[in-house]
Short mmCIF file of C-alpha atoms and ligand atoms in Angstrom, two decimals:
data_model
loop_
_atom_site.label_atom_id
_atom_site.label_comp_id
_atom_site.label_asym_id
_atom_site.label_seq_id
_atom_site.Cartn_x
_atom_site.Cartn_y
_atom_site.Cartn_z
CA MET A 236 69.29 -149.21 -198.55
CA ASN A 237 67.39 -151.86 -200.49
CA SER A 238 66.33 -150.23 -203.67
CA ARG A 239 63.06 -152.22 -203.63
CA GLU A 240 62.12 -150.59 -200.31
CA ASP A 241 58.87 -148.61 -200.79
CA PHE A 242 59.98 -145.04 -200.76
CA LEU A 243 56.30 -143.93 -200.54
CA PRO A 244 54.45 -146.04 -198.05
CA ILE A 245 50.68 -145.30 -198.32
CA ASN A 246 48.11 -146.45 -195.90
CA GLY A 247 45.18 -146.04 -198.03
CA THR A 248 42.99 -143.30 -199.73
CA ASP A 249 42.32 -140.61 -196.94
CA TYR A 250 39.66 -138.65 -198.65
CA VAL A 251 38.43 -137.47 -201.95
CA GLU A 252 37.68 -133.79 -202.28
CA PHE A 253 35.23 -132.50 -204.90
CA TYR A 254 34.93 -128.88 -206.02
CA VAL A 255 31.30 -128.27 -206.51
CA GLY A 256 28.75 -125.58 -207.26
CA ASN A 257 26.70 -126.04 -204.06
CA ALA A 258 28.40 -128.08 -201.34
CA LYS A 259 25.35 -128.11 -199.19
CA GLN A 260 23.08 -129.69 -201.84
CA ALA A 261 25.79 -132.04 -202.90
CA ALA A 262 26.24 -133.33 -199.31
CA TYR A 263 22.40 -133.86 -199.10
CA TYR A 264 22.51 -135.89 -202.42
CA TYR A 265 25.31 -138.02 -201.07
CA GLN A 266 23.61 -138.61 -197.73
CA THR A 267 20.34 -139.35 -199.25
CA ALA A 268 21.10 -141.25 -202.37
CA PHE A 269 24.55 -143.12 -201.51
CA GLY A 270 23.88 -143.45 -197.61
CA PHE A 271 26.87 -141.31 -196.62
CA GLN A 272 27.08 -140.16 -192.94
CA PRO A 273 27.63 -136.51 -191.90
CA LEU A 274 31.14 -136.15 -190.30
CA ALA A 275 32.50 -132.59 -190.34
CA TYR A 276 31.96 -129.16 -191.64
CA ALA A 277 33.90 -125.99 -192.24
CA GLY A 278 32.54 -122.71 -193.38
CA LEU A 279 31.52 -119.23 -192.29
CA GLU A 280 30.61 -120.38 -188.71
CA THR A 281 34.06 -121.83 -188.31
CA GLY A 282 35.88 -118.64 -189.46
CA LEU A 283 36.25 -119.36 -193.16
CA LYS A 284 35.35 -116.33 -195.44
CA ASP A 285 35.59 -117.74 -198.87
CA ARG A 286 34.48 -121.31 -198.94
CA THR A 287 32.23 -124.21 -197.30
CA SER A 288 33.23 -127.76 -197.03
CA TYR A 289 30.87 -130.70 -195.88
CA VAL A 290 32.68 -134.05 -195.07
CA LEU A 291 30.83 -137.33 -195.34
CA VAL A 292 31.88 -140.81 -194.47
CA GLN A 293 30.73 -144.34 -195.18
CA ASP A 294 33.01 -147.00 -193.53
CA LYS A 295 36.50 -146.19 -194.86
CA ILE A 296 35.22 -143.88 -197.62
CA ARG A 297 35.44 -140.10 -196.81
CA PHE A 298 34.27 -137.45 -199.35
CA VAL A 299 34.63 -133.78 -199.03
CA PHE A 300 32.29 -131.36 -201.01
CA THR A 301 33.62 -127.84 -201.20
CA SER A 302 32.06 -124.74 -202.81
CA SER A 303 33.13 -121.17 -203.18
CA LEU A 304 31.57 -118.31 -201.40
CA VAL A 305 33.25 -115.70 -203.66
CA PRO A 306 33.27 -115.39 -207.39
CA ASP A 307 37.02 -115.44 -208.20
CA SER A 308 38.60 -118.19 -206.13
CA GLU A 309 40.42 -121.25 -207.25
CA ILE A 310 37.28 -123.29 -206.35
CA ALA A 311 34.79 -121.05 -208.17
CA VAL A 312 36.85 -121.09 -211.39
CA HIS A 313 37.34 -124.90 -211.05
CA ALA A 314 33.57 -125.32 -210.83
CA MET A 315 32.95 -122.97 -213.61
CA ASN A 316 35.68 -124.61 -216.06
CA HIS A 317 34.97 -128.37 -215.19
CA GLY A 318 31.56 -128.66 -213.41
CA ASP A 319 31.29 -130.51 -210.37
CA GLY A 320 34.37 -132.82 -210.17
CA VAL A 321 37.38 -134.28 -208.14
CA LYS A 322 40.14 -131.90 -207.25
CA VAL A 323 42.02 -133.85 -204.43
CA VAL A 324 42.80 -137.35 -204.16
CA ALA A 325 44.29 -137.47 -200.69
CA LEU A 326 46.56 -140.27 -199.65
CA TRP A 327 47.02 -141.17 -195.99
CA VAL A 328 50.75 -141.61 -194.96
CA ASP A 329 52.75 -141.85 -191.89
CA ASP A 330 55.31 -139.13 -192.96
CA ALA A 331 53.78 -136.13 -195.15
CA ARG A 332 57.21 -134.39 -195.12
CA LYS A 333 59.12 -137.44 -196.48
CA SER A 334 56.32 -138.21 -198.96
CA TRP A 335 56.79 -134.86 -200.31
CA LYS A 336 60.52 -134.86 -200.28
CA GLU A 337 60.78 -138.27 -202.02
CA THR A 338 58.16 -137.46 -204.75
CA THR A 339 59.30 -133.88 -205.45
CA ALA A 340 63.04 -135.15 -205.59
CA ARG A 341 61.86 -137.63 -208.31
CA GLY A 342 60.25 -134.91 -210.43
CA ALA A 343 56.75 -134.42 -209.11
CA VAL A 344 55.66 -130.79 -209.11
CA SER A 345 54.78 -129.49 -205.63
CA CYS A 346 51.49 -127.93 -205.06
CA LEU A 347 51.69 -127.68 -201.25
CA GLU A 348 55.04 -127.70 -199.16
CA PRO A 349 54.77 -129.54 -196.02
CA LYS A 350 52.79 -127.68 -193.46
CA VAL A 351 51.36 -128.36 -189.99
CA GLU A 352 47.86 -127.35 -188.94
CA LYS A 353 46.73 -127.59 -185.31
CA ASP A 354 43.53 -127.39 -183.36
CA GLU A 355 42.42 -128.44 -179.88
CA HIS A 356 42.44 -132.07 -181.17
CA GLY A 357 46.03 -132.18 -182.08
CA GLU A 358 47.94 -131.65 -185.25
CA ALA A 359 48.14 -133.02 -188.78
CA VAL A 360 50.80 -132.63 -191.44
CA PHE A 361 49.94 -131.93 -195.06
CA SER A 362 51.99 -131.82 -198.35
CA GLY A 363 50.95 -132.15 -201.87
CA ILE A 364 52.00 -132.76 -205.64
CA ARG A 365 50.25 -132.18 -208.81
CA THR A 366 49.05 -135.04 -211.21
CA TYR A 367 47.10 -135.11 -214.36
CA GLY A 368 44.92 -132.00 -215.20
CA GLU A 369 44.15 -129.92 -212.20
CA THR A 370 43.96 -132.92 -210.13
CA VAL A 371 46.25 -132.96 -206.95
CA HIS A 372 47.53 -135.59 -204.46
CA ILE A 373 47.62 -134.28 -200.92
CA PHE A 374 49.59 -136.46 -198.38
CA VAL A 375 47.81 -136.47 -195.07
CA GLU A 376 49.78 -137.33 -191.91
CA ARG A 377 47.23 -137.65 -189.11
CA LYS A 378 48.80 -139.81 -186.37
CA ASN A 379 48.73 -136.89 -183.99
CA TYR A 380 45.19 -135.97 -184.66
CA ASN A 381 42.01 -137.27 -183.10
CA GLY A 382 39.31 -134.91 -184.09
CA PRO A 383 36.38 -135.59 -186.27
CA PHE A 384 38.25 -135.00 -189.57
CA LEU A 385 41.20 -132.60 -189.83
CA PRO A 386 42.14 -129.29 -188.13
CA GLY A 387 39.89 -126.43 -188.94
CA TYR A 388 36.73 -128.68 -189.25
CA VAL A 389 34.15 -129.06 -186.51
CA ALA A 390 31.75 -132.08 -186.17
CA TRP A 391 28.77 -132.05 -188.13
CA ASN A 392 25.86 -133.73 -186.66
CA PRO A 393 22.55 -132.69 -188.41
CA GLU A 394 19.27 -134.14 -187.26
CA TYR A 395 18.75 -135.56 -190.79
CA LYS A 396 20.56 -139.03 -191.12
CA THR A 397 20.04 -141.88 -193.68
CA ARG A 398 20.89 -145.55 -193.48
CA ASP A 399 24.25 -146.48 -195.10
CA THR A 400 24.16 -148.51 -198.23
CA GLY A 401 26.97 -150.95 -197.48
CA LEU A 402 29.80 -149.13 -199.16
CA LYS A 403 33.13 -150.00 -197.52
CA TYR A 404 36.19 -148.57 -199.14
CA VAL A 405 37.52 -147.01 -202.32
CA ASP A 406 38.67 -150.00 -204.48
CA HIS A 407 40.33 -148.05 -207.33
CA MET A 408 40.07 -144.33 -208.87
CA VAL A 409 40.34 -143.97 -212.67
CA GLY A 410 41.94 -140.99 -214.48
CA ASN A 411 41.10 -140.05 -218.03
CA VAL A 412 44.07 -138.27 -219.73
CA GLY A 413 44.43 -136.69 -223.04
CA TRP A 414 45.46 -138.17 -226.43
CA ASN A 415 48.73 -140.10 -226.23
CA GLU A 416 49.23 -139.03 -222.64
CA MET A 417 48.59 -142.46 -220.87
CA ASN A 418 52.31 -143.51 -220.99
CA LYS A 419 53.17 -139.98 -219.55
CA TRP A 420 51.05 -140.51 -216.52
CA VAL A 421 52.02 -144.09 -216.07
CA ASN A 422 55.59 -143.12 -215.99
CA PHE A 423 54.84 -140.29 -213.52
CA TYR A 424 53.37 -142.81 -211.12
CA ALA A 425 56.20 -145.14 -211.68
CA ASP A 426 58.97 -142.60 -211.39
CA THR A 427 57.73 -140.18 -208.75
CA MET A 428 55.71 -142.49 -206.56
CA GLY A 429 57.30 -145.97 -207.12
CA PHE A 430 54.07 -147.43 -208.48
CA THR A 431 54.15 -150.47 -210.63
CA GLN A 432 51.81 -151.51 -213.51
CA LEU A 433 49.34 -154.08 -212.73
CA ALA A 434 47.56 -154.66 -215.97
CA SER A 435 47.12 -153.04 -219.37
CA PHE A 436 44.32 -153.05 -221.86
CA ASP A 437 44.66 -151.85 -225.33
CA ASP A 438 42.10 -150.83 -228.09
CA LYS A 439 41.66 -154.51 -228.88
CA ASP A 440 40.51 -155.23 -225.43
CA ILE A 441 38.42 -152.14 -225.11
CA SER A 442 36.75 -151.43 -228.41
CA THR A 443 33.29 -151.57 -230.06
CA GLU A 444 32.28 -151.10 -233.57
CA TYR A 445 32.52 -147.27 -233.01
CA THR A 446 35.00 -146.30 -230.19
CA ALA A 447 38.10 -147.48 -228.34
CA LEU A 448 40.20 -146.48 -225.33
CA MET A 449 43.44 -147.86 -223.76
CA SER A 450 44.10 -148.25 -220.21
CA LYS A 451 46.97 -149.21 -217.78
CA VAL A 452 46.41 -149.81 -214.17
CA MET A 453 49.04 -148.58 -211.59
CA THR A 454 49.43 -149.62 -207.96
CA ASN A 455 51.44 -148.74 -204.93
CA GLY A 456 53.80 -151.01 -202.94
CA ASN A 457 51.13 -152.59 -200.55
CA GLY A 458 48.43 -152.58 -203.48
CA ARG A 459 45.87 -150.48 -201.52
CA ILE A 460 45.99 -147.71 -204.10
CA LYS A 461 45.08 -148.59 -207.54
CA PHE A 462 44.93 -146.04 -210.29
CA PRO A 463 43.92 -147.16 -213.83
CA ILE A 464 44.85 -144.31 -216.39
CA ASN A 465 42.75 -144.16 -219.62
CA GLU A 466 43.40 -142.51 -222.89
CA PRO A 467 41.24 -142.19 -225.94
CA ALA A 468 41.98 -144.44 -228.90
CA GLU A 469 41.04 -143.82 -232.65
CA GLY A 470 37.62 -145.26 -233.46
CA ARG A 471 34.98 -144.34 -235.88
CA LYS A 472 33.14 -142.06 -233.33
CA ARG A 473 33.86 -140.14 -230.31
CA SER A 474 34.68 -142.36 -227.42
CA GLN A 475 33.54 -141.96 -223.69
CA VAL A 476 36.94 -140.70 -222.72
CA GLU A 477 36.91 -137.99 -225.55
CA GLU A 478 33.41 -136.98 -224.35
CA TYR A 479 34.77 -136.75 -220.82
CA LEU A 480 37.86 -134.57 -221.93
CA ASP A 481 35.47 -132.30 -223.97
CA PHE A 482 33.06 -131.61 -221.05
CA PHE A 483 35.60 -131.57 -218.15
CA GLY A 484 37.95 -129.45 -220.21
CA THR A 485 41.00 -131.49 -219.19
CA SER A 486 42.37 -134.81 -217.70
CA GLY A 487 40.64 -135.75 -214.62
CA VAL A 488 39.11 -138.35 -212.45
CA GLN A 489 36.44 -140.30 -214.29
CA HIS A 490 35.20 -142.86 -211.81
CA VAL A 491 35.48 -143.86 -208.23
CA ALA A 492 35.08 -147.52 -207.40
CA MET A 493 33.56 -148.35 -204.16
CA ALA A 494 33.48 -151.81 -202.77
CA THR A 495 30.70 -153.62 -200.91
CA GLU A 496 30.36 -157.00 -199.44
CA ASN A 497 26.82 -157.51 -200.72
CA ILE A 498 26.26 -155.91 -204.06
CA LEU A 499 22.80 -157.25 -204.46
CA GLU A 500 21.66 -155.39 -201.23
CA THR A 501 23.77 -152.29 -202.06
CA VAL A 502 22.64 -151.88 -205.65
CA GLY A 503 18.95 -152.72 -204.68
CA GLU A 504 19.19 -149.97 -202.10
CA LEU A 505 20.87 -147.47 -204.34
CA ARG A 506 18.32 -148.10 -207.12
CA LYS A 507 15.47 -147.39 -204.61
CA ARG A 508 17.19 -144.05 -203.60
CA GLY A 509 17.35 -142.84 -207.26
CA ILE A 510 20.76 -143.86 -208.45
CA GLU A 511 20.77 -144.49 -212.18
CA PHE A 512 22.87 -147.21 -213.56
CA LEU A 513 24.04 -148.28 -217.04
CA THR A 514 22.21 -151.20 -218.24
CA VAL A 515 23.27 -153.91 -220.47
CA PRO A 516 20.95 -155.86 -223.03
CA ASP A 517 19.09 -158.87 -221.40
CA SER A 518 21.20 -161.02 -223.64
CA TYR A 519 24.29 -160.43 -221.62
CA TYR A 520 22.67 -162.84 -219.17
CA ASP A 521 22.03 -165.60 -221.59
CA THR A 522 25.72 -166.29 -221.97
CA VAL A 523 27.44 -164.78 -218.94
CA LEU A 524 27.65 -168.20 -217.09
CA ASN A 525 29.28 -169.82 -219.99
CA ARG A 526 32.01 -167.27 -219.61
CA VAL A 527 32.38 -167.11 -215.75
CA GLY A 528 31.33 -170.65 -214.75
CA LYS A 529 29.78 -171.03 -211.22
CA ILE A 530 28.96 -168.13 -208.96
CA ASP A 531 27.19 -167.93 -205.59
CA GLU A 532 24.45 -165.29 -206.71
CA GLU A 533 21.30 -166.04 -208.67
CA ILE A 534 21.62 -165.04 -212.07
CA LEU A 535 17.98 -163.77 -212.16
CA ALA A 536 18.76 -161.39 -209.17
CA LEU A 537 21.80 -160.03 -210.96
CA LYS A 538 19.90 -159.57 -214.17
CA LYS A 539 17.00 -157.73 -212.33
CA LEU A 540 19.55 -155.11 -210.98
CA GLY A 541 21.81 -155.06 -214.11
CA ILE A 542 24.99 -156.35 -212.19
CA LEU A 543 27.79 -157.56 -214.25
CA VAL A 544 30.23 -160.50 -213.56
CA ASP A 545 33.70 -161.22 -214.66
CA ARG A 546 36.18 -163.97 -213.69
CA ASP A 547 40.06 -164.09 -213.46
CA ASP A 548 42.61 -166.59 -212.39
CA GLU A 549 41.89 -165.84 -208.77
CA GLY A 550 38.16 -165.70 -208.53
CA TYR A 551 35.25 -163.49 -209.75
CA LEU A 552 33.81 -160.04 -209.34
CA LEU A 553 30.56 -158.42 -209.58
CA GLN A 554 30.40 -154.79 -210.77
CA ILE A 555 27.93 -152.06 -211.99
CA PHE A 556 28.40 -148.54 -213.18
CA THR A 557 26.19 -145.55 -212.38
CA LYS A 558 25.54 -142.93 -215.05
CA PRO A 559 27.24 -139.54 -214.52
CA VAL A 560 26.04 -138.04 -211.32
CA GLU A 561 26.28 -134.35 -212.38
CA ASP A 562 24.98 -132.38 -215.42
CA ARG A 563 28.03 -132.77 -217.55
CA PRO A 564 28.76 -136.30 -218.61
CA THR A 565 32.02 -136.60 -216.51
CA VAL A 566 32.32 -138.30 -213.10
CA PHE A 567 30.45 -141.64 -212.31
CA TYR A 568 30.88 -144.33 -209.83
CA GLU A 569 31.49 -148.13 -209.98
CA ILE A 570 30.05 -150.36 -207.20
CA ILE A 571 32.24 -153.55 -207.00
CA GLN A 572 32.19 -156.65 -205.00
CA ARG A 573 35.29 -158.80 -205.22
CA LYS A 574 35.06 -162.68 -204.81
CA GLY A 575 38.78 -163.42 -205.08
CA ALA A 576 39.26 -161.65 -208.42
CA LYS A 577 41.92 -158.91 -208.42
CA SER A 578 41.20 -157.66 -211.92
CA PHE A 579 38.96 -154.89 -213.19
CA GLY A 580 36.06 -156.54 -215.28
CA LYS A 581 37.86 -156.81 -218.76
CA GLY A 582 35.23 -159.43 -219.95
CA ASN A 583 32.54 -156.74 -219.39
CA PHE A 584 34.24 -153.86 -221.40
CA LYS A 585 32.63 -154.38 -224.60
CA ALA A 586 29.01 -154.86 -223.24
CA LEU A 587 29.58 -151.70 -221.13
CA PHE A 588 30.93 -149.44 -223.75
CA GLU A 589 27.99 -150.37 -226.05
CA SER A 590 25.84 -149.30 -223.22
CA ILE A 591 27.65 -146.10 -222.79
CA GLU A 592 27.31 -145.37 -226.56
CA LEU A 593 23.64 -145.65 -226.38
CA GLU A 594 23.75 -142.96 -223.64
CA GLN A 595 26.03 -140.96 -225.86
CA VAL A 596 23.52 -141.11 -228.85
CA ARG A 597 20.82 -139.79 -226.25
CA ARG A 598 23.12 -136.91 -225.58
CA GLY A 599 24.07 -136.26 -229.14
CA THR A 600 27.78 -136.76 -228.27
CA LEU A 601 28.78 -139.99 -230.02
FE1 LIG B 762 36.72 -149.22 -212.62
#
């Protein structure tokens, strides 16, 4: 066997599952504010006794919001300890049994041995491994399933619908890990899942007068999965990664980047619906074109919405970050439009982190 053959082929992100305090209201927020469409439901009416899940979709992005109906379940404890946050980053594979075998043989810790679930729409195979903090990867094999989501869920088709906001797919998902743990988790993705390193940023790239962090980006064989891993670095004050770790209580998913093909329209619509974004000083736009050169978009339109620009060897990208979307300063979103660039916006790091520090000052957590 060719040693460079991908032992863990992944078709893409299957779904992201959040454990939350109130799945019904979370679902309404993601419908109303982000323009997700109702897809599937599981709860008391479908025979579950202990939890409720709402599944929402926007193009290729599927989010599941799950809350506990009982006080002492894993879901309830997770919500109590971490606040609303990501529990499962599910990966779509053709062979969930082989994915489990290959990764656990290389040292990944199992959280779910391969199992088959069936309903009248067919069968799906699941398996899972642990990653940083309490986060898990579930491998989902769905080639013999054609129901609305997965076995056990029924179609959810409420009267209330909203228009989508042009979000297309998960571009990347970032993990925040503890002090000096970045390389441990980089090695985990390399050793157990065959990922390779795409880029790295050290505290010289990502630091301000006060705070710093380090980051390495891991990607799978076909490049469809990109997981940057951040760790805090020593600075004069408490960095955003430390703040996350303090409030989430452990390592976890920091942000999900969702791609659009028209960031001006998408962000304009999200702002109208109440999504709050980080802003950079107006002076950012005085010099940005010197840095990135010619772009298709009107700089004034970008400035009005607070959209950032960066360029690499292959093109440029447009990006913007929301404020945290729950009470604790933990999970947030990035909206990104790639115009050739395959990087992550290194040129914007400093302006962004200064913006985050301003928010931290307001929270009294810097
Ligand atoms: Fe990002």
